[in-house]
mmCIF file of N, CA and C and ligand atoms in Angstrom:
data_model
loop_
_atom_site.group_PDB
_atom_site.id
_atom_site.type_symbol
_atom_site.label_atom_id
_atom_site.label_comp_id
_atom_site.label_asym_id
_atom_site.label_seq_id
_atom_site.Cartn_x
_atom_site.Cartn_y
_atom_site.Cartn_z
ATOM 1 N N MET Q 37 -6.827 14.087 40.221
ATOM 2 C CA MET Q 37 -6.408 13.193 39.129
ATOM 3 C C MET Q 37 -7.627 12.564 38.470
ATOM 4 N N LYS Q 38 -8.519 12.075 39.336
ATOM 5 C CA LYS Q 38 -9.716 11.441 38.785
ATOM 6 C C LYS Q 38 -10.525 12.438 37.965
ATOM 7 N N ALA Q 39 -10.651 13.657 38.547
ATOM 8 C CA ALA Q 39 -11.428 14.685 37.847
ATOM 9 C C ALA Q 39 -10.795 15.004 36.492
ATOM 10 N N ARG Q 40 -9.457 15.038 36.478
ATOM 11 C CA ARG Q 40 -8.789 15.363 35.212
ATOM 12 C C ARG Q 40 -9.057 14.299 34.152
ATOM 13 N N CYS Q 41 -8.990 13.047 34.578
ATOM 14 C CA CYS Q 41 -9.242 11.972 33.627
ATOM 15 C C CYS Q 41 -10.633 12.088 33.049
ATOM 16 N N GLU Q 42 -11.577 12.392 33.942
ATOM 17 C CA GLU Q 42 -12.947 12.501 33.462
ATOM 18 C C GLU Q 42 -13.094 13.638 32.469
ATOM 19 N N SER Q 43 -12.303 14.694 32.677
ATOM 20 C CA SER Q 43 -12.477 15.845 31.785
ATOM 21 C C SER Q 43 -11.896 15.576 30.390
ATOM 22 N N VAL Q 44 -10.846 14.753 30.311
ATOM 23 C CA VAL Q 44 -10.320 14.472 28.966
ATOM 24 C C VAL Q 44 -10.987 13.245 28.348
ATOM 25 N N GLY Q 45 -11.690 12.478 29.195
ATOM 26 C CA GLY Q 45 -12.313 11.267 28.679
ATOM 27 C C GLY Q 45 -13.130 11.471 27.414
ATOM 28 N N PRO Q 46 -14.072 12.396 27.449
ATOM 29 C CA PRO Q 46 -14.904 12.590 26.253
ATOM 30 C C PRO Q 46 -14.081 12.974 25.030
ATOM 31 N N LEU Q 47 -13.050 13.783 25.241
ATOM 32 C CA LEU Q 47 -12.224 14.211 24.105
ATOM 33 C C LEU Q 47 -11.511 13.011 23.501
ATOM 34 N N VAL Q 48 -10.905 12.182 24.380
ATOM 35 C CA VAL Q 48 -10.217 10.990 23.890
ATOM 36 C C VAL Q 48 -11.206 10.097 23.151
ATOM 37 N N GLY Q 49 -12.383 9.971 23.738
ATOM 38 C CA GLY Q 49 -13.404 9.137 23.091
ATOM 39 C C GLY Q 49 -13.762 9.675 21.725
ATOM 40 N N PHE Q 50 -13.896 10.966 21.645
ATOM 41 C CA PHE Q 50 -14.243 11.589 20.363
ATOM 42 C C PHE Q 50 -13.148 11.358 19.326
ATOM 43 N N VAL Q 51 -11.897 11.603 19.742
ATOM 44 C CA VAL Q 51 -10.784 11.429 18.803
ATOM 45 C C VAL Q 51 -10.723 9.977 18.340
ATOM 46 N N LEU Q 52 -10.869 9.043 19.271
ATOM 47 C CA LEU Q 52 -10.840 7.628 18.906
ATOM 48 C C LEU Q 52 -11.966 7.288 17.945
ATOM 49 N N ALA Q 53 -13.160 7.827 18.234
ATOM 50 C CA ALA Q 53 -14.313 7.523 17.399
ATOM 51 C C ALA Q 53 -14.075 8.004 15.972
ATOM 52 N N VAL Q 54 -13.534 9.214 15.848
ATOM 53 C CA VAL Q 54 -13.275 9.750 14.508
ATOM 54 C C VAL Q 54 -12.222 8.900 13.811
ATOM 55 N N TRP Q 55 -11.202 8.540 14.598
ATOM 56 C CA TRP Q 55 -10.089 7.795 14.026
ATOM 57 C C TRP Q 55 -10.541 6.412 13.569
ATOM 58 N N LEU Q 56 -11.434 5.816 14.346
ATOM 59 C CA LEU Q 56 -11.843 4.444 14.066
ATOM 60 C C LEU Q 56 -13.020 4.355 13.113
ATOM 61 N N THR Q 57 -13.694 5.463 12.869
ATOM 62 C CA THR Q 57 -14.852 5.420 11.987
ATOM 63 C C THR Q 57 -14.405 5.302 10.543
ATOM 64 N N PRO Q 58 -14.746 4.208 9.881
ATOM 65 C CA PRO Q 58 -14.318 4.054 8.493
ATOM 66 C C PRO Q 58 -14.739 5.243 7.641
ATOM 67 N N ALA Q 59 -15.927 5.763 7.888
ATOM 68 C CA ALA Q 59 -16.430 6.864 7.069
ATOM 69 C C ALA Q 59 -15.462 8.042 7.083
ATOM 70 N N ALA Q 60 -14.828 8.285 8.232
ATOM 71 C CA ALA Q 60 -13.937 9.433 8.318
ATOM 72 C C ALA Q 60 -12.714 9.244 7.428
ATOM 73 N N SER Q 61 -12.199 8.010 7.343
ATOM 74 C CA SER Q 61 -11.019 7.793 6.518
ATOM 75 C C SER Q 61 -11.409 7.438 5.083
ATOM 76 N N MET Q 62 -12.685 7.294 4.840
ATOM 77 C CA MET Q 62 -13.152 6.920 3.517
ATOM 78 C C MET Q 62 -13.673 8.139 2.761
ATOM 79 N N ALA Q 63 -13.070 9.288 3.032
ATOM 80 C CA ALA Q 63 -13.497 10.493 2.315
ATOM 81 C C ALA Q 63 -13.494 10.206 0.818
ATOM 82 N N GLU Q 64 -14.439 10.779 0.134
ATOM 83 C CA GLU Q 64 -14.597 10.574 -1.302
ATOM 84 C C GLU Q 64 -13.280 10.780 -2.040
ATOM 85 N N LEU Q 65 -12.922 9.849 -2.893
ATOM 86 C CA LEU Q 65 -11.751 10.027 -3.738
ATOM 87 C C LEU Q 65 -12.236 10.340 -5.141
ATOM 88 N N ASN Q 66 -11.475 11.194 -5.788
ATOM 89 C CA ASN Q 66 -11.861 11.635 -7.116
ATOM 90 C C ASN Q 66 -11.313 10.671 -8.166
ATOM 91 N N VAL Q 67 -12.017 9.566 -8.359
ATOM 92 C CA VAL Q 67 -11.551 8.550 -9.313
ATOM 93 C C VAL Q 67 -12.724 8.022 -10.134
ATOM 94 N N ASP Q 68 -12.402 7.505 -11.312
ATOM 95 C CA ASP Q 68 -13.389 6.797 -12.116
ATOM 96 C C ASP Q 68 -13.272 5.319 -11.747
ATOM 97 N N GLU Q 69 -14.145 4.864 -10.848
ATOM 98 C CA GLU Q 69 -13.965 3.540 -10.248
ATOM 99 C C GLU Q 69 -13.971 2.412 -11.275
ATOM 100 N N ALA Q 70 -14.885 2.480 -12.238
ATOM 101 C CA ALA Q 70 -14.982 1.384 -13.217
ATOM 102 C C ALA Q 70 -13.717 1.310 -14.061
ATOM 103 N N GLU Q 71 -13.244 2.477 -14.494
ATOM 104 C CA GLU Q 71 -12.048 2.509 -15.325
ATOM 105 C C GLU Q 71 -10.842 2.009 -14.532
ATOM 106 N N LEU Q 72 -10.769 2.434 -13.269
ATOM 107 C CA LEU Q 72 -9.629 2.085 -12.435
ATOM 108 C C LEU Q 72 -9.636 0.592 -12.097
ATOM 109 N N GLU Q 73 -10.826 0.050 -11.894
ATOM 110 C CA GLU Q 73 -10.919 -1.378 -11.594
ATOM 111 C C GLU Q 73 -10.385 -2.189 -12.777
ATOM 112 N N ASN Q 74 -10.780 -1.781 -13.984
ATOM 113 C CA ASN Q 74 -10.264 -2.440 -15.184
ATOM 114 C C ASN Q 74 -8.761 -2.333 -15.282
ATOM 115 N N PHE Q 75 -8.264 -1.143 -14.984
ATOM 116 C CA PHE Q 75 -6.827 -0.896 -15.048
ATOM 117 C C PHE Q 75 -6.086 -1.843 -14.105
ATOM 118 N N VAL Q 76 -6.595 -1.960 -12.879
ATOM 119 C CA VAL Q 76 -5.917 -2.806 -11.897
ATOM 120 C C VAL Q 76 -5.923 -4.262 -12.368
ATOM 121 N N ILE Q 77 -7.075 -4.712 -12.859
ATOM 122 C CA ILE Q 77 -7.167 -6.104 -13.292
ATOM 123 C C ILE Q 77 -6.226 -6.359 -14.467
ATOM 124 N N GLN Q 78 -6.215 -5.439 -15.443
ATOM 125 C CA GLN Q 78 -5.377 -5.625 -16.631
ATOM 126 C C GLN Q 78 -3.898 -5.398 -16.325
ATOM 127 N N ASP Q 79 -3.576 -4.193 -15.823
ATOM 128 C CA ASP Q 79 -2.172 -3.791 -15.713
ATOM 129 C C ASP Q 79 -1.483 -4.385 -14.489
ATOM 130 N N CYS Q 80 -2.096 -4.299 -13.356
ATOM 131 C CA CYS Q 80 -1.499 -4.884 -12.157
ATOM 132 C C CYS Q 80 -1.632 -6.391 -12.255
ATOM 133 N N GLY Q 81 -2.781 -6.831 -12.815
ATOM 134 C CA GLY Q 81 -3.044 -8.263 -12.930
ATOM 135 C C GLY Q 81 -2.051 -8.976 -13.824
ATOM 136 N N SER Q 82 -1.426 -8.233 -14.774
ATOM 137 C CA SER Q 82 -0.472 -8.894 -15.664
ATOM 138 C C SER Q 82 0.681 -9.470 -14.857
ATOM 139 N N CYS Q 83 0.976 -8.907 -13.712
ATOM 140 C CA CYS Q 83 2.031 -9.463 -12.853
ATOM 141 C C CYS Q 83 1.467 -10.138 -11.599
ATOM 142 N N HIS Q 84 0.455 -9.548 -11.037
ATOM 143 C CA HIS Q 84 -0.048 -10.050 -9.745
ATOM 144 C C HIS Q 84 -1.169 -11.063 -9.912
ATOM 145 N N GLY Q 85 -1.512 -11.373 -11.176
ATOM 146 C CA GLY Q 85 -2.597 -12.314 -11.432
ATOM 147 C C GLY Q 85 -3.897 -11.561 -11.613
ATOM 148 N N LEU Q 86 -4.694 -11.987 -12.589
ATOM 149 C CA LEU Q 86 -5.944 -11.291 -12.885
ATOM 150 C C LEU Q 86 -6.887 -11.317 -11.697
ATOM 151 N N THR Q 87 -6.696 -12.278 -10.792
ATOM 152 C CA THR Q 87 -7.531 -12.326 -9.597
ATOM 153 C C THR Q 87 -6.715 -11.932 -8.364
ATOM 154 N N MET Q 88 -5.560 -11.309 -8.574
ATOM 155 C CA MET Q 88 -4.694 -10.790 -7.502
ATOM 156 C C MET Q 88 -4.133 -11.913 -6.625
ATOM 157 N N ARG Q 89 -4.118 -13.136 -7.179
ATOM 158 C CA ARG Q 89 -3.609 -14.248 -6.378
ATOM 159 C C ARG Q 89 -2.133 -14.509 -6.619
ATOM 160 N N GLY Q 90 -1.495 -13.629 -7.366
ATOM 161 C CA GLY Q 90 -0.058 -13.761 -7.541
ATOM 162 C C GLY Q 90 0.305 -14.340 -8.895
ATOM 163 N N GLY Q 91 1.531 -14.044 -9.320
ATOM 164 C CA GLY Q 91 2.069 -14.519 -10.592
ATOM 165 C C GLY Q 91 3.539 -14.215 -10.519
ATOM 166 N N LEU Q 92 4.007 -13.351 -11.432
ATOM 167 C CA LEU Q 92 5.368 -12.843 -11.321
ATOM 168 C C LEU Q 92 5.497 -12.020 -10.031
ATOM 169 N N GLY Q 93 4.461 -11.229 -9.756
ATOM 170 C CA GLY Q 93 4.427 -10.463 -8.505
ATOM 171 C C GLY Q 93 3.673 -11.248 -7.450
ATOM 172 N N PRO Q 94 3.841 -10.866 -6.182
ATOM 173 C CA PRO Q 94 3.175 -11.596 -5.087
ATOM 174 C C PRO Q 94 1.660 -11.397 -5.124
ATOM 175 N N PRO Q 95 0.910 -12.308 -4.479
ATOM 176 C CA PRO Q 95 -0.537 -12.128 -4.395
ATOM 177 C C PRO Q 95 -0.868 -10.852 -3.609
ATOM 178 N N LEU Q 96 -1.980 -10.233 -3.950
ATOM 179 C CA LEU Q 96 -2.380 -8.972 -3.309
ATOM 180 C C LEU Q 96 -3.761 -9.115 -2.682
ATOM 181 N N ARG Q 97 -3.994 -10.280 -2.045
ATOM 182 C CA ARG Q 97 -5.274 -10.455 -1.358
ATOM 183 C C ARG Q 97 -5.203 -9.755 -0.001
ATOM 184 N N PRO Q 98 -6.351 -9.469 0.591
ATOM 185 C CA PRO Q 98 -6.324 -8.784 1.893
ATOM 186 C C PRO Q 98 -5.407 -9.484 2.895
ATOM 187 N N GLU Q 99 -5.420 -10.823 2.918
ATOM 188 C CA GLU Q 99 -4.598 -11.536 3.901
ATOM 189 C C GLU Q 99 -3.111 -11.382 3.632
ATOM 190 N N ASP Q 100 -2.739 -11.044 2.391
ATOM 191 C CA ASP Q 100 -1.327 -10.814 2.077
ATOM 192 C C ASP Q 100 -0.894 -9.411 2.470
ATOM 193 N N LEU Q 101 -1.862 -8.523 2.654
ATOM 194 C CA LEU Q 101 -1.551 -7.107 2.867
ATOM 195 C C LEU Q 101 -1.896 -6.654 4.280
ATOM 196 N N GLU Q 102 -2.057 -7.637 5.190
ATOM 197 C CA GLU Q 102 -2.482 -7.312 6.554
ATOM 198 C C GLU Q 102 -1.567 -6.290 7.218
ATOM 199 N N GLN Q 103 -0.243 -6.397 6.943
ATOM 200 C CA GLN Q 103 0.715 -5.510 7.610
ATOM 201 C C GLN Q 103 0.727 -4.114 7.003
ATOM 202 N N LEU Q 104 0.097 -3.936 5.861
ATOM 203 C CA LEU Q 104 0.204 -2.663 5.144
ATOM 204 C C LEU Q 104 -1.111 -1.902 5.165
ATOM 205 N N PRO Q 105 -1.109 -0.697 5.753
ATOM 206 C CA PRO Q 105 -2.301 0.154 5.627
ATOM 207 C C PRO Q 105 -2.461 0.592 4.170
ATOM 208 N N ALA Q 106 -3.667 1.006 3.798
ATOM 209 C CA ALA Q 106 -3.925 1.420 2.415
ATOM 210 C C ALA Q 106 -2.940 2.494 1.957
ATOM 211 N N GLU Q 107 -2.561 3.393 2.901
ATOM 212 C CA GLU Q 107 -1.637 4.469 2.550
ATOM 213 C C GLU Q 107 -0.257 3.914 2.179
ATOM 214 N N ALA Q 108 0.162 2.847 2.865
ATOM 215 C CA ALA Q 108 1.466 2.247 2.573
ATOM 216 C C ALA Q 108 1.426 1.535 1.221
ATOM 217 N N ILE Q 109 0.289 0.904 0.937
ATOM 218 C CA ILE Q 109 0.141 0.262 -0.366
ATOM 219 C C ILE Q 109 0.203 1.330 -1.462
ATOM 220 N N ALA Q 110 -0.485 2.442 -1.222
ATOM 221 C CA ALA Q 110 -0.465 3.538 -2.199
ATOM 222 C C ALA Q 110 0.973 4.015 -2.418
ATOM 223 N N ALA Q 111 1.777 4.062 -1.352
ATOM 224 C CA ALA Q 111 3.166 4.521 -1.473
ATOM 225 C C ALA Q 111 3.989 3.536 -2.300
ATOM 226 N N ILE Q 112 3.735 2.229 -2.106
ATOM 227 C CA ILE Q 112 4.445 1.215 -2.900
ATOM 228 C C ILE Q 112 4.070 1.365 -4.366
ATOM 229 N N ILE Q 113 2.770 1.565 -4.621
ATOM 230 C CA ILE Q 113 2.316 1.734 -6.002
ATOM 231 C C ILE Q 113 2.976 2.985 -6.600
ATOM 232 N N ARG Q 114 3.023 4.049 -5.800
ATOM 233 C CA ARG Q 114 3.577 5.314 -6.297
ATOM 234 C C ARG Q 114 5.038 5.159 -6.691
ATOM 235 N N GLU Q 115 5.848 4.550 -5.796
ATOM 236 C CA GLU Q 115 7.300 4.532 -5.998
ATOM 237 C C GLU Q 115 7.827 3.232 -6.598
ATOM 238 N N GLY Q 116 7.002 2.182 -6.624
ATOM 239 C CA GLY Q 116 7.499 0.893 -7.073
ATOM 240 C C GLY Q 116 8.420 0.292 -6.028
ATOM 241 N N VAL Q 117 8.996 -0.879 -6.337
ATOM 242 C CA VAL Q 117 9.945 -1.512 -5.419
ATOM 243 C C VAL Q 117 11.273 -1.632 -6.162
ATOM 244 N N ASP Q 118 12.239 -0.834 -5.738
ATOM 245 C CA ASP Q 118 13.556 -0.795 -6.377
ATOM 246 C C ASP Q 118 14.148 -2.180 -6.540
ATOM 247 N N GLY Q 119 14.732 -2.431 -7.688
ATOM 248 C CA GLY Q 119 15.440 -3.686 -7.899
ATOM 249 C C GLY Q 119 14.527 -4.863 -8.159
ATOM 250 N N THR Q 120 13.220 -4.599 -8.321
ATOM 251 C CA THR Q 120 12.285 -5.674 -8.653
ATOM 252 C C THR Q 120 11.503 -5.261 -9.897
ATOM 253 N N ALA Q 121 10.632 -6.152 -10.346
ATOM 254 C CA ALA Q 121 9.819 -5.849 -11.527
ATOM 255 C C ALA Q 121 8.709 -4.853 -11.217
ATOM 256 N N MET Q 122 8.485 -4.555 -9.943
ATOM 257 C CA MET Q 122 7.396 -3.646 -9.567
ATOM 258 C C MET Q 122 7.765 -2.211 -9.944
ATOM 259 N N PRO Q 123 7.096 -1.680 -10.972
ATOM 260 C CA PRO Q 123 7.453 -0.326 -11.434
ATOM 261 C C PRO Q 123 6.757 0.753 -10.624
ATOM 262 N N PRO Q 124 7.281 1.996 -10.648
ATOM 263 C CA PRO Q 124 6.552 3.121 -10.043
ATOM 264 C C PRO Q 124 5.426 3.548 -10.980
ATOM 265 N N TRP Q 125 4.291 3.951 -10.382
ATOM 266 C CA TRP Q 125 3.126 4.290 -11.191
ATOM 267 C C TRP Q 125 2.751 5.758 -11.099
ATOM 268 N N LYS Q 126 3.602 6.559 -10.441
ATOM 269 C CA LYS Q 126 3.198 7.942 -10.172
ATOM 270 C C LYS Q 126 2.985 8.761 -11.444
ATOM 271 N N ALA Q 127 3.640 8.371 -12.552
ATOM 272 C CA ALA Q 127 3.448 9.131 -13.785
ATOM 273 C C ALA Q 127 2.081 8.842 -14.403
ATOM 274 N N LEU Q 128 1.500 7.714 -14.014
ATOM 275 C CA LEU Q 128 0.253 7.259 -14.641
ATOM 276 C C LEU Q 128 -0.974 7.470 -13.779
ATOM 277 N N LEU Q 129 -0.788 7.413 -12.465
ATOM 278 C CA LEU Q 129 -1.929 7.430 -11.556
ATOM 279 C C LEU Q 129 -1.863 8.629 -10.614
ATOM 280 N N SER Q 130 -3.020 9.161 -10.272
ATOM 281 C CA SER Q 130 -3.074 10.255 -9.303
ATOM 282 C C SER Q 130 -2.987 9.682 -7.889
ATOM 283 N N ASP Q 131 -2.725 10.555 -6.903
ATOM 284 C CA ASP Q 131 -2.685 10.102 -5.514
ATOM 285 C C ASP Q 131 -4.013 9.467 -5.113
ATOM 286 N N ASP Q 132 -5.113 10.088 -5.539
ATOM 287 C CA ASP Q 132 -6.432 9.537 -5.220
ATOM 288 C C ASP Q 132 -6.590 8.145 -5.805
ATOM 289 N N GLU Q 133 -6.122 7.978 -7.028
ATOM 290 C CA GLU Q 133 -6.269 6.671 -7.682
ATOM 291 C C GLU Q 133 -5.451 5.602 -6.960
ATOM 292 N N MET Q 134 -4.240 5.964 -6.546
ATOM 293 C CA MET Q 134 -3.392 4.977 -5.869
ATOM 294 C C MET Q 134 -3.962 4.614 -4.499
ATOM 295 N N LEU Q 135 -4.517 5.614 -3.809
ATOM 296 C CA LEU Q 135 -5.125 5.323 -2.507
ATOM 297 C C LEU Q 135 -6.383 4.472 -2.700
ATOM 298 N N TRP Q 136 -7.139 4.761 -3.729
ATOM 299 C CA TRP Q 136 -8.342 3.966 -4.025
ATOM 300 C C TRP Q 136 -7.945 2.508 -4.264
ATOM 301 N N ILE Q 137 -6.891 2.301 -5.056
ATOM 302 C CA ILE Q 137 -6.442 0.935 -5.340
ATOM 303 C C ILE Q 137 -6.018 0.259 -4.039
ATOM 304 N N GLY Q 138 -5.281 1.010 -3.191
ATOM 305 C CA GLY Q 138 -4.858 0.456 -1.907
ATOM 306 C C GLY Q 138 -6.052 -0.018 -1.089
ATOM 307 N N ARG Q 139 -7.090 0.808 -1.040
ATOM 308 C CA ARG Q 139 -8.291 0.447 -0.270
ATOM 309 C C ARG Q 139 -9.012 -0.733 -0.894
ATOM 310 N N GLN Q 140 -9.077 -0.760 -2.222
ATOM 311 C CA GLN Q 140 -9.754 -1.877 -2.895
ATOM 312 C C GLN Q 140 -9.031 -3.186 -2.599
ATOM 313 N N LEU Q 141 -7.692 -3.125 -2.653
ATOM 314 C CA LEU Q 141 -6.924 -4.346 -2.390
ATOM 315 C C LEU Q 141 -7.150 -4.801 -0.954
ATOM 316 N N LYS Q 142 -7.169 -3.844 -0.004
ATOM 317 C CA LYS Q 142 -7.403 -4.196 1.399
ATOM 318 C C LYS Q 142 -8.781 -4.825 1.585
ATOM 319 N N SER Q 143 -9.751 -4.358 0.810
ATOM 320 C CA SER Q 143 -11.123 -4.818 0.998
ATOM 321 C C SER Q 143 -11.377 -6.149 0.308
ATOM 322 N N GLY Q 144 -10.469 -6.521 -0.610
ATOM 323 C CA GLY Q 144 -10.664 -7.774 -1.326
ATOM 324 C C GLY Q 144 -11.650 -7.670 -2.474
ATOM 325 N N ALA Q 145 -12.101 -6.450 -2.789
ATOM 326 C CA ALA Q 145 -13.122 -6.277 -3.827
ATOM 327 C C ALA Q 145 -12.640 -6.746 -5.198
ATOM 328 N N LEU Q 146 -11.306 -6.773 -5.383
ATOM 329 C CA LEU Q 146 -10.788 -7.126 -6.707
ATOM 330 C C LEU Q 146 -10.336 -8.581 -6.783
ATOM 331 N N VAL Q 147 -10.482 -9.303 -5.672
ATOM 332 C CA VAL Q 147 -10.096 -10.715 -5.671
ATOM 333 C C VAL Q 147 -11.277 -11.522 -6.192
ATOM 334 N N ALA Q 148 -11.155 -12.016 -7.397
ATOM 335 C CA ALA Q 148 -12.259 -12.772 -7.994
ATOM 336 C C ALA Q 148 -12.252 -14.201 -7.480
ATOM 337 N N ASP Q 149 -13.418 -14.813 -7.488
ATOM 338 C CA ASP Q 149 -13.494 -16.221 -7.134
ATOM 339 C C ASP Q 149 -12.879 -17.054 -8.242
ATOM 340 N N ASP Q 150 -12.408 -18.234 -7.897
ATOM 341 C CA ASP Q 150 -11.847 -19.116 -8.924
ATOM 342 C C ASP Q 150 -12.950 -19.631 -9.821
HETATM 343 C C1 LIG T 348 5.875 -5.850 -14.244
HETATM 344 C C2 LIG T 348 5.265 -6.574 -13.146
HETATM 345 C C3 LIG T 348 4.405 -5.806 -12.138
HETATM 346 C C4 LIG T 348 3.360 -4.947 -12.405
HETATM 347 C C5 LIG T 348 2.795 -4.553 -13.760
HETATM 348 C C6 LIG T 348 2.860 -4.533 -11.109
HETATM 349 N N1 LIG T 348 3.579 -5.109 -10.107
HETATM 350 FE FE1 LIG T 348 3.276 -4.840 -8.094
HETATM 351 N N2 LIG T 348 4.902 -5.993 -7.710
HETATM 352 C C7 LIG T 348 5.645 -6.692 -8.658
HETATM 353 C C8 LIG T 348 6.690 -7.442 -7.986
HETATM 354 C C9 LIG T 348 7.729 -8.341 -8.645
HETATM 355 C C10 LIG T 348 6.541 -7.164 -6.596
HETATM 356 C C11 LIG T 348 7.376 -7.708 -5.428
HETATM 357 C C12 LIG T 348 8.465 -6.718 -5.108
HETATM 358 C C13 LIG T 348 9.292 -7.259 -3.962
HETATM 359 O O1 LIG T 348 9.972 -8.258 -4.164
HETATM 360 O O2 LIG T 348 9.215 -6.646 -2.875
HETATM 361 C C14 LIG T 348 5.416 -6.249 -6.462
HETATM 362 C C15 LIG T 348 4.939 -5.762 -5.253
HETATM 363 C C16 LIG T 348 3.768 -5.059 -5.099
HETATM 364 C C17 LIG T 348 3.192 -4.688 -3.833
HETATM 365 C C18 LIG T 348 3.786 -4.981 -2.448
HETATM 366 C C19 LIG T 348 3.225 -6.298 -1.984
HETATM 367 C C20 LIG T 348 3.731 -6.657 -0.614
HETATM 368 O O3 LIG T 348 3.153 -7.588 -0.039
HETATM 369 O O4 LIG T 348 4.707 -6.052 -0.146
HETATM 370 C C21 LIG T 348 2.026 -4.042 -4.099
HETATM 371 C C22 LIG T 348 1.038 -3.487 -3.082
HETATM 372 C C23 LIG T 348 1.883 -4.008 -5.531
HETATM 373 N N3 LIG T 348 2.961 -4.626 -6.112
HETATM 374 C C24 LIG T 348 0.818 -3.440 -6.186
HETATM 375 C C25 LIG T 348 0.732 -3.291 -7.559
HETATM 376 C C26 LIG T 348 -0.316 -2.568 -8.215
HETATM 377 C C27 LIG T 348 -1.514 -1.926 -7.528
HETATM 378 C C28 LIG T 348 -0.028 -2.599 -9.535
HETATM 379 C C29 LIG T 348 -0.780 -1.895 -10.660
HETATM 380 C C30 LIG T 348 -0.883 -0.449 -10.527
HETATM 381 C C31 LIG T 348 1.193 -3.380 -9.709
HETATM 382 N N4 LIG T 348 1.614 -3.777 -8.475
HETATM 383 C C32 LIG T 348 1.770 -3.677 -10.934
HETATM 384 C C33 LIG T 348 5.469 -6.670 -10.032
HETATM 385 C C34 LIG T 348 4.536 -5.897 -10.698
#
C-alpha cells in the first residue's frame, strides 16, 4: 500500500501543479484587450456601474464574484440571466472575449478607484 501511494504521488503532484498553476489556465485568449476593456466599461458599466460597483445590475468586484469561477461568469455573460435586465451577449462576443471579461472581473482590473 505504501509503495503504491509513493508511485502515484508524483503523478498526483504533477496534476495538482498543472491545475493550480495560473499560467496553465491563463492560456492566451484571442482578444483585443484595449477594445474589450472599453466595451466592458461602457456597455456592462451602463448597468453594473462604470467602476463595476453596481447600479441597475449588481456590483461585479472580485469580492462579489468569489463563488463564481471565470468560466461561470463567462457562461452568465453568454446566456444572460432570464427574467432580469441582464441580456445574453453571445451574439456580440466570442467565447474568448467572454472568458477574458470573466478573468478581468475576477482580478479586479476593471474596478476603478473612487
Ligand atoms: C441592461 C442592464 C445590464 C447590462 C448592459 C449588463 N448587465 Fe450584467 N446583470 C444585470 C442584472 C440586472 C443582473 C442581475 C441578474 C440577477 O438578478 O441575477 C446582472 C448580472 C450579471 C452577472 C452575475 C452577477 C452575480 O453575482 O451573479 C454578471 C457576471 C454580469 N451581469 C456581467 C455582465 C457583463 C460582463 C456585462 C457586459 C458584457 C453585463 N453584465 C451587462 C444587468 C445588466
